[in-house]
């Protein structure tokens, strides 16, 4: 069978010079007239010959938000330029040959000057400069001359305004793979002890119980207060212990069959037999058949999901209640060796943390992740339904939107219960998979190809599908790693970006760090004397001050709790009883002081510079080892991507696409922009698909991201972020809570209260 990497792709249409052919405008843009009326005469005369070269930004017309007529209306703006065509240029995201090649084209702007504010009455007036026949003889403007920088203008408010613009795409170059061989002779690897997984699984179950119980308790408290203020009916709320136990037990037992029904929501699919799989992937089919035959278990149930998302995952806790999903996207990008290695990684999950029961077994580890996945899908699906109701019912969109945020927060809180176990479980599964298929290079190449294929999904859909969130604990790769690795230029070697990071930087992801996984596989390849698929460098040391700075709030919390415990004992000697509230108060004070100390390091001053039209993304993230506490000020231009629907109102799926990579954006609206949170005219969703200039702070944790301070379009429309403000407010709020507890709760306040003398009533 021919290798999947050698399948040809159709190049984009090109002219005689080999360059992609752009689409021409069908009509002149009306907004250009208003721009010319405000500029000086020489600049206005340049608008006419350049308007024919204007390209349009990408429109996601097939999205539900674009089709909905019940969304909040935009502020009337005569300067908004209507977009009528979609331009597909060269592929900016270099991925494997078999991935979809649909791409986002970069826009060639008419000039490099921003659109200033104009009077609405002058928006459609035709200035006399546009009718001047001498325009054709004018030299090109300095903005289009590659040897001269673009002029800058200052808005009436005194802030620097620029024109965001994407670079011209180049002909895509496919990444070359080494295709390192498998070993002919190898030695059996020593099995890692599984008792840490048993202990971690018990801790995971206990943490899930605490989080669910706490959530139910506070929901009941809020409901009790609402009943009291509305109906003057008070009910005493007790912690719902048995309800929590019942919910967890139900999720753990019925999860395999309920998730089977949930899988149908992701798209069309069909049952896949071993014979059908063996036609294109014979090695994978032989592995599945041998795995079940050797253990006398029922054949593995295969499901082929019609989806461009390239993933392979499994779930279940019994041999008869176990499913393995292989998407069509994975089949299109993976070769037989790579798919067999990934399937072996999924099958090894059944062998870890299991209870043998005769000819069958209970998959305790995989069953725990399966039950937690079902538990997490409950609030997430409610959040999606409420968000879609907000699109259809505009009159109650504020209510459905607010409720959807609450359920999204519930999902975000509960997912922390299973993140640690899922990460460690993935590392154990990688090691156990090499005992089924001793091919570390194929497994490493398969992991990288699944990551690279994630970028193609973002490019094709304009945003990431909800599959990555619904099945997060069971997926082999994380989309943030995938989008970053998949959008790197092919000429950038893996060794330049696959630099090992510290484990505590990966706490928010359900998958182990890619560099950690590949590093172990390449060490095994070296042990078996075969050339490695990739070369992973050594981890760079990070100064302890950066570690301490990033963990300052939590170090302050621990120090405050310890100090409060000691002070509470001393209070017991003075007041004849210990005061436990002192430890709570000082813990809040310690967290707030630690968060306040690192604010200036997290968000240094942003310089007043022009945005980079060619952002050096690779150079910025590989400059050296940095903690996320040390933000790097950046001002980059690119195209804003993301889901164009109400389920992205909180900015969970925002990306900045540049030529050298796609970076996720972390957006928190400024307090002055909270009125636009319900999809107002300044909401980032209104800017998706447009070229923008993003100013913020670049950080690198498990993956790089950009904390947004400002997003600006070519027309001058801005939206402000508020990361420094919210961080400062959170620190002062924690300090205020600590002071309140210290002064008005417990018995500590009695020290500062003068004792009242008992009056002498006489004899």
XYZ file of N, CA and C in Angstrom, residues 630-732:
309
model
N 6.244 35.985 32.986
C 6.989 37.037 32.294
C 6.365 37.243 30.916
N 5.459 38.189 30.801
C 4.804 38.455 29.534
C 5.690 39.248 28.585
N 5.654 38.892 27.307
C 6.422 39.584 26.280
C 5.474 40.478 25.478
N 5.587 41.800 25.560
C 4.694 42.677 24.784
C 4.854 42.432 23.287
N 3.730 42.249 22.611
C 3.714 42.006 21.174
C 2.577 42.810 20.550
N 2.777 43.153 19.277
C 1.756 43.860 18.499
C 1.770 43.236 17.111
N 0.900 42.260 16.893
C 0.935 41.439 15.695
C -0.304 41.663 14.843
N -0.106 41.483 13.542
C -1.208 41.511 12.587
C -1.503 40.100 12.113
N -2.743 39.860 11.815
C -3.151 38.550 11.328
C -4.635 38.533 11.066
N -5.168 37.357 10.937
C -6.594 37.173 10.692
C -7.219 36.517 11.907
N -8.345 37.055 12.355
C -9.022 36.555 13.542
C -9.917 35.387 13.153
N -9.726 34.255 13.817
C -10.497 33.047 13.562
C -11.230 32.647 14.832
N -12.249 31.806 14.664
C -13.003 31.307 15.803
C -14.395 30.889 15.399
N -15.095 30.250 16.325
C -16.484 29.853 16.087
C -17.362 31.090 16.052
N -18.151 31.209 15.011
C -19.007 32.375 14.816
C -20.411 32.050 15.312
N -20.574 31.835 16.602
C -21.873 31.484 17.169
C -21.899 31.897 18.632
N -23.099 31.775 19.236
C -23.289 32.229 20.602
C -22.500 31.394 21.596
N -22.125 30.182 21.247
C -21.357 29.369 22.186
C -19.905 29.814 22.277
N -19.558 30.906 21.608
C -18.204 31.463 21.680
C -18.230 32.885 22.230
N -19.297 33.218 22.961
C -19.443 34.580 23.456
C -18.344 34.931 24.459
N -17.901 33.953 25.240
C -16.856 34.204 26.222
C -15.461 34.209 25.614
N -15.361 34.041 24.298
C -14.060 34.060 23.641
C -13.252 32.806 23.874
N -13.936 31.639 24.031
C -13.194 30.404 24.271
C -12.436 29.939 23.042
N -12.862 30.351 21.853
C -12.281 29.832 20.613
C -11.897 31.009 19.716
N -10.851 31.723 20.109
C -10.332 32.850 19.334
C -8.879 32.562 18.982
N -8.521 32.807 17.707
C -7.180 32.508 17.218
C -6.714 33.646 16.319
N -5.431 33.888 16.346
C -4.810 34.856 15.443
C -3.947 34.081 14.453
N -4.355 34.077 13.193
C -3.652 33.330 12.153
C -2.634 34.239 11.481
N -1.375 33.839 11.540
C -0.294 34.536 10.861
C 0.430 33.542 9.962
N 1.376 34.057 9.188
C 2.092 33.178 8.267
C 2.985 32.196 9.011
N 3.521 32.578 10.144
C 4.439 31.718 10.882
C 3.778 30.919 11.985
N 2.477 30.943 12.068
C 1.806 30.146 13.081
C 0.504 30.791 13.516
N -0.348 29.977 14.123
C -1.624 30.433 14.651
C -1.566 30.368 16.165
N -1.872 31.473 16.822
C -1.732 31.616 18.261
C -3.116 31.759 18.890
N -3.426 30.997 19.954
C -4.702 31.211 20.658
C -4.696 32.530 21.413
N -5.859 33.142 21.491
C -6.023 34.417 22.172
C -6.838 34.212 23.438
N -6.375 34.801 24.530
C -7.115 34.829 25.792
C -7.712 36.225 25.933
N -9.031 36.289 25.891
C -9.711 37.587 25.887
C -10.589 37.717 27.115
N -10.390 38.797 27.849
C -11.266 39.202 28.939
C -11.651 40.649 28.694
N -12.933 40.938 28.549
C -13.318 42.316 28.203
C -12.986 43.286 29.317
N -12.616 44.475 28.911
C -12.381 45.543 29.864
C -13.699 45.908 30.557
N -13.660 46.388 31.808
C -14.918 46.762 32.474
C -15.754 47.751 31.682
N -15.120 48.625 30.925
C -15.885 49.577 30.126
C -16.524 48.931 28.901
N -16.130 47.698 28.551
C -16.679 47.006 27.394
C -17.609 45.856 27.791
N -18.004 45.801 29.065
C -18.887 44.718 29.498
C -20.256 44.812 28.842
N -20.670 46.004 28.436
C -21.973 46.133 27.782
C -22.008 45.433 26.432
N -20.832 45.159 25.859
C -20.769 44.455 24.580
C -20.640 42.943 24.754
N -20.736 42.460 26.001
C -20.529 41.034 26.238
C -21.627 40.201 25.596
N -22.834 40.718 25.470
C -23.927 40.013 24.813
C -23.919 40.321 23.315
N -22.793 40.053 22.697
C -22.613 40.220 21.248
C -22.917 41.640 20.806
N -22.350 42.605 21.499
C -22.467 43.987 21.056
C -21.596 44.258 19.849
N -21.618 45.489 19.383
C -20.888 45.833 18.161
C -19.380 45.749 18.336
N -18.894 45.813 19.574
C -17.459 45.744 19.826
C -17.023 44.365 20.321
N -17.881 43.400 20.230
C -17.510 42.055 20.661
C -16.551 41.439 19.646
N -15.553 40.652 20.094
C -14.613 40.055 19.133
C -15.275 39.174 18.083
N -16.426 38.581 18.375
C -17.084 37.745 17.370
C -17.486 38.551 16.146
N -17.706 39.862 16.322
C -18.037 40.713 15.182
C -16.838 40.937 14.264
N -15.658 40.585 14.728
C -14.443 40.823 13.952
C -13.865 39.549 13.368
N -14.506 38.414 13.585
C -13.972 37.147 13.090
C -13.980 37.132 11.564
N -12.897 36.648 10.991
C -12.747 36.603 9.548
C -12.110 37.838 8.956
N -11.811 38.841 9.776
C -11.241 40.089 9.284
C -9.767 40.178 9.656
N -9.003 40.934 8.886
C -7.614 41.205 9.303
C -7.604 42.182 10.463
N -6.863 41.856 11.486
C -6.844 42.668 12.691
C -5.408 42.843 13.156
N -5.232 43.810 14.026
C -3.967 44.005 14.741
C -4.236 43.764 16.216
N -3.532 42.821 16.802
C -3.748 42.413 18.191
C -2.534 42.830 19.009
N -2.792 43.554 20.074
C -1.746 43.976 20.996
C -1.966 43.284 22.328
N -0.914 42.738 22.880
C -1.048 42.030 24.149
C 0.277 41.481 24.609
N 0.199 40.448 25.453
C 1.376 39.856 26.073
C 1.464 38.388 25.678
N 2.577 38.028 25.067
C 2.816 36.650 24.653
C 3.348 35.850 25.841
N 2.774 34.661 26.023
C 3.212 33.765 27.088
C 3.377 32.368 26.521
N 4.183 31.586 27.207
C 4.400 30.206 26.815
C 4.285 29.354 28.071
N 3.180 28.589 28.163
C 3.035 27.607 29.212
C 3.258 26.242 28.600
N 2.200 25.414 28.565
C 2.290 24.184 27.783
C 2.350 24.526 26.302
N 1.573 25.520 25.895
C 1.568 26.038 24.527
C 1.593 27.557 24.592
N 1.977 28.237 23.524
C 1.983 29.706 23.560
C 0.577 30.271 23.420
N 0.359 31.417 24.008
C -0.898 32.137 23.830
C -0.627 33.624 23.993
N -1.645 34.426 23.658
C -1.522 35.879 23.683
C -2.658 36.440 24.524
N -2.325 37.092 25.627
C -3.315 37.807 26.426
C -3.649 39.116 25.733
N -4.907 39.302 25.388
C -5.317 40.416 24.535
C -5.498 41.678 25.367
N -4.877 42.744 24.897
C -5.116 44.076 25.437
C -5.962 44.912 24.484
N -5.790 44.703 23.182
C -6.563 45.468 22.200
C -6.608 44.709 20.884
N -7.776 44.721 20.252
C -7.965 44.190 18.899
C -8.511 45.321 18.046
N -7.858 45.590 16.924
C -8.244 46.708 16.061
C -8.366 46.218 14.628
N -9.432 46.637 13.956
C -9.646 46.280 12.567
C -9.095 47.360 11.654
N -9.182 47.126 10.356
C -8.700 48.095 9.378
C -9.533 49.372 9.388
N -10.823 49.251 9.760
C -11.680 50.432 9.808
C -11.518 51.235 11.091
N -10.621 50.795 11.986
C -10.419 51.517 13.226
C -11.294 51.065 14.370
N -12.135 50.037 14.165
C -12.974 49.540 15.253
C -12.106 48.757 16.226
N -12.273 49.035 17.521
C -11.431 48.442 18.540
C -12.284 47.736 19.582
N -11.677 46.755 20.213
C -12.225 46.155 21.420
C -11.081 46.010 22.409
N -11.353 46.339 23.626
C -10.317 46.400 24.656
C -10.397 45.182 25.565
N -9.230 44.702 25.963
C -9.134 43.652 26.964
C -8.828 44.238 28.330
N -9.076 43.447 29.359
C -8.893 43.967 30.708
C -8.158 43.029 31.636
N -7.162 42.296 31.131
C -6.420 41.365 31.983
C -5.780 42.045 33.187
N -5.032 43.145 33.028
C -4.417 43.769 34.218
C -5.442 44.277 35.226
N -6.552 44.808 34.719
C -7.564 45.361 35.632
C -8.200 44.257 36.457
N -8.592 43.172 35.794
C -9.251 42.089 36.524
C -8.283 41.399 37.485
N -7.017 41.272 37.094
C -6.046 40.670 38.000
C -5.863 41.518 39.253
N -5.813 42.834 39.086
C -5.674 43.721 40.249
C -6.924 43.685 41.121
N -8.104 43.699 40.505
C -9.346 43.642 41.281
C -9.463 42.333 42.052
N -9.044 41.213 41.427
C -9.095 39.931 42.129
C -8.162 39.926 43.337
N -6.977 40.530 43.196
C -6.044 40.578 44.320
C -6.610 41.410 45.472
N -7.170 42.584 45.163
C -7.729 43.425 46.224
C -8.972 42.780 46.840
